[in-house]
Coordinates of C-alpha atoms in Angstrom, one line a residue:
M1 CA 48.5 174.5 168.3
T2 CA 52.0 175.6 168.0
K3 CA 52.4 178.5 170.8
A4 CA 53.3 182.0 168.8
S5 CA 53.0 185.6 169.7
P6 CA 51.4 188.1 166.8
Q7 CA 54.8 189.6 166.1
I8 CA 56.3 186.1 165.1
A9 CA 53.1 184.0 163.6
A10 CA 53.2 183.0 159.8
N11 CA 52.6 185.6 156.9
T12 CA 49.0 183.9 156.1
T13 CA 48.7 186.1 153.1
K14 CA 51.0 184.3 150.9
K15 CA 51.9 180.5 151.3
P16 CA 55.3 180.1 151.7
S17 CA 57.7 178.4 148.2
G18 CA 59.5 176.5 150.9
F19 CA 60.3 176.0 153.8
L20 CA 63.9 176.0 156.1
T21 CA 63.8 174.0 159.9
F22 CA 66.5 174.3 161.7
T23 CA 67.6 171.5 164.7
L24 CA 69.9 172.8 167.5
H25 CA 70.7 170.2 169.6
A26 CA 71.6 171.3 172.8
H27 CA 72.9 168.2 175.5
L28 CA 76.2 168.1 177.4
P29 CA 77.4 164.2 179.8
Y30 CA 76.8 164.3 183.0
V31 CA 80.0 166.3 184.2
V32 CA 78.2 167.6 187.8
N33 CA 80.7 165.9 191.1
H34 CA 82.3 164.7 188.2
G35 CA 85.7 166.8 188.0
T36 CA 86.0 170.1 186.5
W37 CA 89.2 170.6 184.2
P38 CA 90.3 169.6 181.7
H39 CA 87.4 167.0 181.8
G40 CA 84.1 168.1 183.5
M41 CA 82.5 170.7 184.6
E42 CA 84.8 173.6 182.4
W43 CA 82.7 171.6 179.3
L44 CA 79.2 172.6 181.2
H45 CA 80.4 176.3 181.6
E46 CA 82.0 176.7 178.3
A47 CA 78.7 175.6 176.3
A48 CA 76.3 178.1 178.9
A49 CA 78.8 181.0 178.2
E50 CA 79.9 180.2 174.7
T51 CA 76.8 178.8 173.0
Y52 CA 73.1 179.2 175.3
L53 CA 73.4 182.9 176.8
P54 CA 74.6 184.0 173.2
L55 CA 72.0 182.0 171.7
L56 CA 69.4 183.6 174.3
R57 CA 70.4 187.1 172.8
V58 CA 70.0 186.4 169.7
L59 CA 66.6 185.3 169.9
K60 CA 66.2 188.1 172.4
D61 CA 67.2 190.3 169.9
L62 CA 64.5 188.7 166.8
E63 CA 61.8 188.4 169.1
R64 CA 62.6 192.9 169.6
D65 CA 62.4 192.8 166.2
N66 CA 59.5 190.6 165.0
I67 CA 61.1 188.6 163.2
R68 CA 61.0 184.7 162.8
F69 CA 63.3 181.6 163.4
N70 CA 60.8 179.2 165.2
C71 CA 63.7 176.4 165.4
N72 CA 63.2 173.3 167.4
L73 CA 66.1 173.8 170.2
N74 CA 66.7 169.8 171.7
L75 CA 67.5 170.5 175.2
S76 CA 68.7 167.2 176.6
P77 CA 67.2 165.6 179.7
I78 CA 70.4 165.2 181.4
L79 CA 71.5 168.7 180.0
L80 CA 68.3 170.2 181.4
E81 CA 69.0 168.4 185.0
Q82 CA 73.0 170.1 184.8
L83 CA 71.6 173.7 183.8
S84 CA 69.6 173.2 187.0
H85 CA 71.6 171.9 189.3
P86 CA 72.4 173.4 192.6
V87 CA 76.0 172.6 191.2
F88 CA 76.1 174.4 187.9
I89 CA 74.2 178.1 189.9
A90 CA 76.5 178.5 192.2
E91 CA 79.7 177.7 190.2
F92 CA 79.3 179.2 186.8
P93 CA 79.2 182.8 188.2
N94 CA 82.9 181.7 189.5
Y95 CA 84.0 180.6 186.5
L96 CA 82.5 183.4 184.3
G97 CA 84.4 185.6 187.2
R98 CA 87.4 184.1 186.5
K99 CA 87.2 184.8 182.6
I100 CA 86.5 188.3 183.8
V101 CA 89.8 188.4 185.6
A102 CA 91.5 186.4 183.3
A103 CA 90.5 188.9 180.0
Q104 CA 92.1 192.0 182.8
E105 CA 95.3 190.3 183.3
D106 CA 95.3 190.4 179.9
E107 CA 94.6 193.1 178.6
A108 CA 97.7 194.4 181.3
F109 CA 99.9 192.5 179.8
F110 CA 99.3 193.9 176.1
T111 CA 99.5 197.1 177.1
Q112 CA 102.4 197.0 178.5
S113 CA 103.9 194.8 175.8
G114 CA 103.2 198.0 173.6
E115 CA 100.3 195.4 172.1
A116 CA 97.6 197.9 171.2
H117 CA 95.4 195.3 169.0
Y118 CA 95.4 192.2 171.2
A119 CA 94.6 194.5 174.8
E120 CA 91.5 195.4 172.5
T121 CA 90.9 192.2 171.7
A122 CA 91.2 191.8 176.2
R123 CA 88.8 194.2 176.6
F124 CA 86.7 192.3 173.8
W125 CA 86.7 189.2 176.1
H126 CA 86.0 191.1 179.2
R127 CA 82.7 192.6 177.9
F128 CA 81.7 189.2 176.5
F129 CA 82.3 186.9 179.8
S130 CA 81.0 190.3 181.7
Q131 CA 77.3 190.4 179.7
A132 CA 77.5 187.0 180.2
L133 CA 77.1 187.6 183.8
E134 CA 74.5 190.0 183.9
D135 CA 72.3 188.1 181.7
F136 CA 72.8 184.9 183.5
N137 CA 71.5 187.0 186.9
H138 CA 68.9 188.4 184.6
F139 CA 67.7 185.6 183.4
D140 CA 67.7 184.4 187.4
Q141 CA 70.2 182.0 186.8
N142 CA 67.5 179.9 185.2
I143 CA 68.5 179.8 181.9
I144 CA 65.9 176.7 181.2
K145 CA 63.4 179.6 182.4
A146 CA 64.9 182.4 179.9
F147 CA 63.8 179.9 176.8
C148 CA 60.4 178.3 177.9
H149 CA 60.0 182.3 177.8
F150 CA 60.5 182.0 173.4
N151 CA 59.2 178.7 173.6
D152 CA 56.1 179.7 174.6
I153 CA 55.6 182.5 172.6
G154 CA 56.4 180.0 169.3
L155 CA 60.4 181.5 168.3
I156 CA 61.8 177.9 169.4
D157 CA 60.2 174.9 169.9
I158 CA 61.9 173.0 172.9
I159 CA 62.2 169.2 172.1
T160 CA 63.1 166.4 174.4
C161 CA 66.2 163.5 173.7
G162 CA 66.9 160.0 175.2
A163 CA 67.3 160.7 178.9
T164 CA 71.1 160.0 179.2
H165 CA 71.7 160.1 175.2
G166 CA 71.5 156.7 174.9
Y167 CA 72.2 155.1 171.9
M168 CA 69.2 153.2 170.7
P169 CA 70.2 151.0 168.3
L170 CA 72.1 149.1 170.7
L171 CA 70.2 149.1 173.8
G172 CA 69.6 145.5 174.8
T173 CA 66.5 145.3 176.2
D174 CA 63.0 147.2 174.8
E175 CA 62.6 148.1 178.5
S176 CA 65.7 150.0 178.7
V177 CA 64.6 152.1 174.9
R178 CA 61.3 152.6 176.3
A179 CA 62.9 153.9 180.1
Q180 CA 65.0 156.4 177.6
I181 CA 61.8 157.9 176.6
R182 CA 59.8 157.9 179.0
T183 CA 62.0 159.4 181.5
A184 CA 63.2 162.2 178.8
V185 CA 59.4 163.2 178.5
S186 CA 58.6 163.2 182.0
T187 CA 61.8 165.4 182.7
H188 CA 60.5 167.5 180.1
I189 CA 57.7 168.3 181.1
R190 CA 59.1 168.8 184.9
H191 CA 61.3 171.4 183.4
I192 CA 59.4 172.7 180.3
G193 CA 55.9 172.9 181.7
Q194 CA 54.4 170.8 178.8
H195 CA 54.6 167.1 176.5
P196 CA 57.4 167.9 174.0
K197 CA 55.8 167.3 170.1
G198 CA 59.0 166.1 168.8
I199 CA 62.5 163.9 170.0
W200 CA 67.0 164.0 169.3
A201 CA 66.9 160.5 168.3
P202 CA 70.6 160.1 170.1
E203 CA 73.1 159.8 167.3
C204 CA 70.1 160.3 165.3
G205 CA 70.3 156.4 165.8
Y206 CA 67.3 154.5 164.2
R207 CA 66.8 150.9 164.0
P208 CA 63.9 149.1 163.2
A209 CA 61.7 146.4 164.7
G210 CA 63.1 142.6 163.9
F211 CA 65.1 139.4 165.1
W212 CA 68.3 141.1 167.2
N213 CA 70.8 139.0 168.9
Y214 CA 73.5 140.1 171.0
P215 CA 76.5 141.5 169.9
V216 CA 78.9 140.5 172.6
A217 CA 78.5 138.3 175.7
N218 CA 78.2 139.8 179.3
A219 CA 81.6 140.4 181.1
D220 CA 80.2 138.8 184.2
G221 CA 80.4 135.5 182.9
T222 CA 76.6 135.2 183.0
P223 CA 74.8 133.3 179.8
T224 CA 74.4 135.9 176.7
P225 CA 70.5 135.7 176.7
P226 CA 69.1 134.3 173.1
G227 CA 68.0 136.5 170.9
F228 CA 64.9 138.2 170.5
D229 CA 62.5 140.3 168.4
R230 CA 62.7 143.9 169.1
I231 CA 60.3 147.2 169.0
G232 CA 61.1 149.3 166.3
V233 CA 62.4 153.2 168.1
E234 CA 59.0 154.4 166.0
Q235 CA 57.0 152.2 168.3
A236 CA 58.6 153.1 171.6
L237 CA 58.3 157.5 170.5
S238 CA 54.3 156.2 169.2
E239 CA 53.8 155.1 172.8
S240 CA 55.3 158.2 174.7
N241 CA 52.9 160.9 172.0
I242 CA 56.3 161.6 170.3
D243 CA 54.8 162.8 167.0
F244 CA 58.3 163.4 164.9
F245 CA 62.5 162.7 165.1
F246 CA 65.3 163.2 162.7
V247 CA 67.5 160.6 160.6
D248 CA 70.2 160.9 158.3
T249 CA 70.2 161.5 154.4
H250 CA 71.0 158.0 153.6
L251 CA 68.1 156.1 155.8
V252 CA 65.9 158.1 153.3
E253 CA 68.0 157.9 150.3
E254 CA 68.3 153.9 150.8
S255 CA 64.8 153.2 152.3
H256 CA 62.0 152.2 150.2
R257 CA 58.4 154.0 150.0
V258 CA 55.9 151.5 151.2
P259 CA 51.7 151.6 150.2
S260 CA 49.8 153.7 152.2
P261 CA 46.2 154.1 152.7
Y262 CA 45.5 157.4 150.4
E263 CA 42.0 156.9 150.7
L264 CA 42.3 159.2 154.1
K265 CA 39.2 160.8 155.4
N266 CA 41.3 163.1 158.0
G267 CA 44.1 164.5 155.1
A268 CA 46.9 162.8 157.3
V269 CA 48.4 162.1 153.8
P270 CA 47.3 163.2 150.5
T271 CA 44.1 162.3 148.8
D272 CA 44.7 163.2 145.5
E273 CA 46.6 160.6 142.5
Q274 CA 48.6 164.4 141.2
T275 CA 49.3 165.6 144.8
E276 CA 50.5 162.0 146.4
Q277 CA 52.5 161.4 142.6
M278 CA 54.2 164.6 143.5
T279 CA 55.4 163.2 146.9
H280 CA 57.0 160.6 144.7
R281 CA 59.7 163.3 142.6
D282 CA 63.1 162.5 143.0
Y283 CA 63.8 166.4 143.9
R284 CA 61.4 165.6 146.7
R285 CA 62.8 162.7 148.4
L286 CA 64.9 165.1 151.3
Y287 CA 62.8 167.5 151.5
Q288 CA 59.2 166.3 152.9
P289 CA 58.4 164.4 156.5
Y290 CA 57.4 161.3 156.1
Y291 CA 55.5 158.0 158.5
V292 CA 57.7 155.3 159.8
D293 CA 56.3 152.2 158.4
G294 CA 56.4 149.2 160.5
P295 CA 54.3 146.2 163.1
Y296 CA 53.0 149.0 165.0
D297 CA 49.8 150.5 166.1
K298 CA 50.1 153.5 162.5
S299 CA 46.7 154.4 163.5
N300 CA 49.3 157.2 165.9
A301 CA 52.4 156.5 163.2
T302 CA 55.2 158.7 164.2
T303 CA 57.2 160.7 161.5
I304 CA 60.7 161.4 160.6
F305 CA 62.9 164.4 158.6
P306 CA 65.3 163.2 156.3
R307 CA 69.0 165.9 157.2
D308 CA 69.9 167.6 154.0
P309 CA 73.5 166.7 152.9
R310 CA 74.6 169.9 150.7
T311 CA 73.7 172.7 153.0
G312 CA 75.1 170.9 156.3
V313 CA 78.6 170.7 155.2
Q314 CA 79.2 174.3 154.5
V315 CA 78.3 174.6 158.4
W316 CA 79.7 171.5 160.1
S317 CA 83.2 171.6 158.0
G318 CA 86.1 173.6 159.5
D319 CA 87.8 172.4 156.0
S320 CA 85.8 173.5 153.4
G321 CA 82.5 175.2 155.4
Y322 CA 82.2 178.4 156.9
P323 CA 83.4 178.2 160.1
G324 CA 86.9 177.4 158.3
D325 CA 87.0 180.9 157.3
G326 CA 90.2 182.7 157.6
T327 CA 88.4 186.0 159.2
Y328 CA 87.1 183.6 161.8
L329 CA 88.1 183.2 165.5
D330 CA 90.3 179.8 165.8
F331 CA 89.2 177.2 168.1
H332 CA 92.1 175.6 168.9
K333 CA 94.6 178.6 170.0
K334 CA 94.7 179.8 173.3
R335 CA 96.8 181.8 175.4
W336 CA 97.1 180.4 179.6
P337 CA 96.5 180.7 182.0
G338 CA 92.9 182.8 181.2
G339 CA 92.0 180.2 178.0
H340 CA 91.0 183.3 175.6
R341 CA 91.9 183.3 172.4
Y342 CA 93.2 186.0 170.0
W343 CA 93.7 184.5 166.6
R344 CA 92.2 183.6 163.7
V345 CA 91.7 180.9 162.1
T346 CA 94.0 182.1 159.4
G347 CA 94.0 179.2 157.1
S348 CA 92.8 175.4 158.2
K349 CA 96.8 173.9 156.9
V350 CA 97.9 177.5 158.7
D351 CA 100.7 176.0 162.1
M352 CA 99.4 177.7 164.9
G353 CA 102.6 179.8 165.2
D354 CA 101.6 181.4 162.1
K355 CA 97.9 182.5 163.4
Q356 CA 97.1 186.2 162.7
P357 CA 95.6 188.8 165.2
Y358 CA 91.9 187.9 165.2
Y359 CA 89.2 191.4 164.5
P360 CA 86.1 190.8 166.4
Q361 CA 84.3 193.1 164.3
E362 CA 85.1 191.4 160.8
A363 CA 84.3 188.2 161.9
A364 CA 80.9 189.7 162.8
E365 CA 80.6 191.3 158.9
R366 CA 81.9 188.3 157.2
V367 CA 78.6 185.9 158.8
K368 CA 76.4 188.3 156.9
S369 CA 77.8 187.3 153.7
H370 CA 77.9 183.3 154.7
A371 CA 74.4 183.6 155.9
A372 CA 73.3 184.7 152.7
N373 CA 75.6 181.9 150.8
Y374 CA 73.5 179.6 152.6
V375 CA 70.1 180.9 152.6
H376 CA 70.8 180.2 148.4
L377 CA 72.4 177.3 148.5
V378 CA 68.3 176.6 150.6
W379 CA 66.5 178.1 147.9
E380 CA 68.9 176.0 145.4
A381 CA 67.8 172.8 146.9
L382 CA 63.8 173.6 147.1
Q383 CA 63.4 175.2 144.2
S384 CA 62.6 172.8 141.9
G385 CA 59.3 172.4 144.2
F386 CA 58.4 175.5 144.7
N387 CA 55.3 175.7 142.5
D388 CA 54.2 172.3 144.6
T389 CA 51.0 171.7 146.0
I390 CA 52.2 171.2 149.1
P391 CA 55.9 173.2 149.8
P392 CA 59.3 171.6 150.8
I393 CA 61.1 171.6 153.6
L394 CA 64.9 171.5 154.3
C395 CA 65.9 170.4 157.5
S396 CA 69.1 171.2 159.3
P397 CA 69.6 169.0 162.2
F398 CA 73.5 170.7 164.1
D399 CA 75.0 170.3 167.7
A400 CA 73.8 173.4 169.2
E401 CA 77.1 173.4 170.8
L402 CA 78.4 174.0 167.3
F403 CA 77.3 177.8 166.9
G404 CA 79.7 179.5 169.7
H405 CA 81.8 177.4 171.3
W406 CA 83.4 175.8 168.1
W407 CA 82.6 178.2 165.7
F408 CA 82.1 181.3 167.9
E409 CA 80.5 184.2 165.6
G410 CA 77.8 181.0 164.9
T411 CA 75.0 182.1 167.0
L412 CA 75.7 185.4 164.9
W413 CA 75.3 183.5 161.4
L414 CA 71.6 181.8 162.8
E415 CA 70.4 185.4 163.3
A416 CA 71.9 186.4 160.0
V417 CA 70.3 183.5 158.4
A418 CA 66.9 184.7 159.8
R419 CA 67.4 188.2 158.9
T420 CA 68.1 187.3 155.7
I421 CA 65.2 185.1 154.5
H422 CA 62.9 187.8 156.4
D423 CA 64.1 190.9 155.0
H424 CA 64.8 189.5 151.1
N425 CA 61.5 188.1 149.6
T426 CA 63.4 184.7 148.7
G427 CA 59.6 182.4 149.0
I428 CA 61.6 180.3 152.3
E429 CA 60.4 181.3 155.4
L430 CA 61.5 179.5 159.0
I431 CA 59.2 177.2 160.6
S432 CA 59.6 174.2 163.3
C433 CA 58.9 170.8 162.5
A434 CA 55.5 170.6 164.4
E435 CA 54.2 173.8 162.7
Y436 CA 54.5 172.2 159.2
L437 CA 53.3 169.0 160.2
E438 CA 50.1 171.0 162.0
R439 CA 49.9 172.4 158.2
Y440 CA 50.9 170.4 156.1
P441 CA 50.4 166.6 155.8
R442 CA 52.7 163.8 155.0
A443 CA 54.5 161.8 152.5
G444 CA 53.3 158.8 152.8
F445 CA 55.1 155.7 154.9
I446 CA 58.8 154.6 154.3
A447 CA 60.7 151.9 155.9
M448 CA 64.1 152.4 156.7
H449 CA 66.9 150.1 157.6
E450 CA 69.3 150.7 160.9
G451 CA 71.4 153.3 160.8
S452 CA 72.7 156.8 162.8
W453 CA 74.7 159.9 161.4
G454 CA 77.9 158.6 162.5
A455 CA 81.1 157.8 160.4
Q456 CA 79.8 155.1 158.5
G457 CA 76.5 155.9 158.4
N458 CA 76.1 152.6 160.9
N459 CA 76.8 151.4 164.6
H460 CA 80.6 151.8 164.5
V461 CA 81.1 154.8 166.6
W462 CA 79.6 153.4 169.4
M463 CA 80.3 149.4 168.7
N464 CA 84.0 148.7 167.2
P465 CA 86.9 147.1 169.3
E466 CA 87.7 149.9 171.4
T467 CA 84.4 149.6 172.6
S468 CA 82.9 146.9 172.9
W469 CA 84.2 146.0 176.3
T470 CA 81.5 148.2 177.4
Y471 CA 78.8 146.8 176.3
T472 CA 80.1 143.5 177.8
H473 CA 78.8 145.4 181.1
I474 CA 75.9 147.3 180.1
Y475 CA 73.6 144.6 179.1
P476 CA 74.3 142.5 182.2
A477 CA 73.0 145.8 184.2
E478 CA 70.4 146.2 181.5
L479 CA 68.5 142.6 181.6
Y480 CA 69.6 142.2 185.8
T481 CA 67.3 145.7 186.3
R482 CA 64.7 144.7 184.1
D483 CA 64.3 141.6 186.8
V484 CA 64.4 142.8 189.7
C485 CA 62.0 145.6 188.9
T486 CA 59.8 142.9 187.2
A487 CA 60.0 140.9 190.2
G488 CA 58.3 143.9 192.1
H489 CA 59.5 144.0 196.0
W490 CA 61.1 147.6 195.6
R491 CA 57.6 148.3 195.7
N492 CA 57.1 147.3 199.2
S493 CA 58.5 150.4 201.1
A494 CA 60.3 152.9 200.6
L495 CA 63.9 152.3 201.6
G496 CA 63.0 149.7 198.5
K497 CA 62.2 152.1 196.0
R498 CA 65.0 154.7 196.7
I499 CA 67.7 152.0 196.0
M500 CA 66.1 150.6 193.1
Q501 CA 65.6 154.4 191.7
Q502 CA 69.7 154.7 192.1
L503 CA 69.9 151.9 190.4
C504 CA 68.0 152.8 187.9
R505 CA 69.8 156.4 187.6
E506 CA 73.5 154.2 187.3
L507 CA 72.0 152.1 184.4
L508 CA 71.0 155.4 182.8
L509 CA 74.1 157.2 182.7
L510 CA 76.0 153.8 182.3
E511 CA 74.1 154.1 179.0
S512 CA 75.0 157.1 177.9
S513 CA 76.6 156.8 174.1
D514 CA 78.6 159.8 174.9
W515 CA 81.4 157.2 176.3
Q516 CA 82.2 155.5 173.5
F517 CA 82.0 158.3 171.0
L518 CA 84.5 160.6 173.3
I519 CA 86.3 157.1 173.5
T520 CA 86.5 156.4 169.8
T521 CA 87.5 160.2 168.5
G522 CA 90.2 160.3 171.0
A523 CA 88.8 163.5 172.4
A524 CA 88.5 162.7 176.3
R525 CA 89.5 158.5 176.2
D526 CA 90.9 158.8 179.8
Y527 CA 88.1 160.9 181.3
A528 CA 85.2 158.5 179.1
E529 CA 87.0 155.1 180.4
I530 CA 86.6 156.6 183.6
R531 CA 83.3 157.6 184.1
F532 CA 81.9 154.2 182.4
L533 CA 83.6 152.3 185.3
T534 CA 82.7 154.6 187.6
H535 CA 78.7 153.9 186.6
N536 CA 79.4 150.6 186.2
D537 CA 81.3 150.5 189.3
Q538 CA 78.4 152.9 191.6
F539 CA 75.7 150.4 189.9
N540 CA 77.4 147.3 191.5
E541 CA 77.4 148.9 194.8
V542 CA 73.8 149.9 194.7
K543 CA 73.3 146.0 193.7
A544 CA 74.8 145.2 196.3
I545 CA 72.8 146.9 198.6
W546 CA 69.7 146.3 197.1
Q547 CA 70.7 142.5 197.9
G548 CA 71.5 142.7 201.4
F549 CA 68.3 144.8 201.9
E550 CA 66.1 142.1 200.3
S551 CA 68.3 139.8 202.0
A552 CA 68.1 141.8 206.4
G553 CA 65.5 144.0 205.3
S554 CA 67.4 147.1 206.2
L555 CA 70.9 148.5 205.5
T556 CA 73.4 148.6 207.8
A557 CA 74.9 152.0 208.5
T558 CA 78.2 151.5 206.2
Q559 CA 75.3 150.4 203.5
E560 CA 73.3 154.0 204.1
A561 CA 76.2 156.0 203.9
R562 CA 77.7 155.1 200.6
L563 CA 73.4 154.5 199.6
A564 CA 73.6 158.5 199.8
E565 CA 76.8 159.4 199.0
I566 CA 76.0 158.2 195.9
E567 CA 72.7 159.7 195.5
L568 CA 73.9 162.9 196.3
R569 CA 77.0 162.4 193.5
D570 CA 74.2 161.1 190.7
G571 CA 70.6 162.4 192.2
V572 CA 69.6 162.8 188.5
F573 CA 66.2 162.3 187.8
P574 CA 64.7 163.0 191.4
D575 CA 61.1 160.9 190.7
V576 CA 62.8 158.2 188.1
D577 CA 60.2 154.8 188.1
P578 CA 61.7 151.8 188.1
G579 CA 58.0 150.8 186.7
L580 CA 59.1 151.9 184.1
W581 CA 61.7 148.4 183.4
V582 CA 59.3 146.1 184.0
A583 CA 59.2 143.3 181.9
G584 CA 56.9 144.5 178.9
A585 CA 56.2 148.0 180.5
H586 CA 55.6 150.7 178.1
Q587 CA 52.7 154.0 177.9
V588 CA 49.9 153.6 176.6
R589 CA 48.6 156.9 174.2
E590 CA 46.1 159.3 176.2
A591 CA 42.1 158.1 175.1
E592 CA 41.7 161.7 174.2
D593 CA 44.5 161.9 171.7
Q594 CA 43.4 161.9 168.4
A595 CA 44.8 159.2 166.1
R596 CA 46.0 160.7 162.0
I597 CA 45.3 157.9 160.6
P598 CA 41.6 156.3 160.8
A599 CA 42.5 152.2 162.4
E600 CA 40.7 151.2 159.5
A601 CA 42.3 152.1 157.3
A602 CA 46.2 151.6 158.6
P603 CA 47.4 147.7 159.5
A604 CA 46.6 146.2 163.0
P605 CA 49.1 146.9 165.6
S606 CA 51.6 143.9 166.6
A607 CA 50.9 142.0 169.9
D608 CA 52.3 144.3 172.8
A609 CA 53.5 143.1 176.5
A610 CA 51.6 144.2 179.3
T611 CA 51.2 147.6 180.8
A612 CA 53.0 149.2 183.8

């Protein structure tokens, strides 16, 4: 059951007319030990100071006032590894200290220059970063533990992601897809203390089962493997006991409903004809969860929630959405050397030199009207289904760093939405996806084509003329890892396992979709290319170390030193299991896990490979 304290439990005396579920995707690529500024650790420090700690303050205030939020919060596995890393824990207070000193220096400069308002804004930044330092120390420098508290009382539901945010539609082996998920689950359990119910499929990327050909040749000159029948994302998730994930709007709009066994005995899907027909009405299409169809064991079918487009654009758009309001803090204009921001958006087309002074109090007030407007938009989207037997649910997924970092007032806006829903009789209630699925059935089965929430809705952001070269290295690395893990010689000694674990770490880091994203968008192209090539080089170094070990039965002093150096730099996922990459390896659901759809009512699973 979903955990919830008595203070924030659902109001069971009156059934809500509809639900809103926020999903915040907190993720950064692995930057520890890989640069500081302008790209590297600075990204992690900024996100912690401007998004994660402010979000924790919002949750603390909502808990104090007994107000539901109940969002899905994805803390990606590689982010968990970084927030708990000794380097981050040691460096973050130093970063905050630098920001505090910079604010003091700015205040002195503005005071001397007679610019009283800018001096007051400098004091605002001094208070902001001092509060961040105080909070960090209050949480025993453990941001993850702080989020776990709100997870334990039900104010949030922490879900997982691919281990290193590997884009699953383009990964080259089923084993790599499964390893991204299974490594994610084990990392989540190690940090959060429980199995995740849901997952943020990286980039909301989905691929169905079916025949697939490698889209590029191997850079190392080895023959391009033949095409093969690959598993769908839903199968890999179901095997790992993941109940739900999220897809973009168009995947549902362009999908088709699949006849499903409505005679089911356990109420997993609607059983009466009237309710079943309700789930097929046009106004419900984007506002209900679905089981995912496919050639897998649908006695444990995985569920998807579609993204709502209309409300989303209000939060994403810097031109027409809330963040583009002239009152809010401008993201781009900064005062150096401290990097603090003193100007408001003013207007989306206003030149940097014409930006007007920022007034924090005015911006904090503006979020209230924007929160009210957002709740009204949610009400409009759902109101056609308010009288339905099963209340509709609107899913709003966003990058967490959008709130606080990019849109500075965004965390205050989230709090204002929760308070607006709490204070007004809208008929809408905030809920997590896991809680909704415990209370209400799915709308049957749906079959989807491949796609993402990226530009063009397909794989273009990650596979295009600017990025295809990366996959010429990823695919042979995936195939080599599968071959050597399957051979099993690494199991014969502790040193062999150690080498193979580092090979798997480098593969996981190589598979991160962030590198292609940063190249395509131009946000940090040089950094992304360097990072990709670094992990590719280190993969090949570890590969050579393994081959030397396999031949000689030992390592030279030089090899030993280099392995230790690479481990120190990229020692994520300390217990990573090379057995996950063995050909055909997959997880078997726990025997005590109760099937949500009786096996006799669902199609038989497809033949599967041996279990690791």
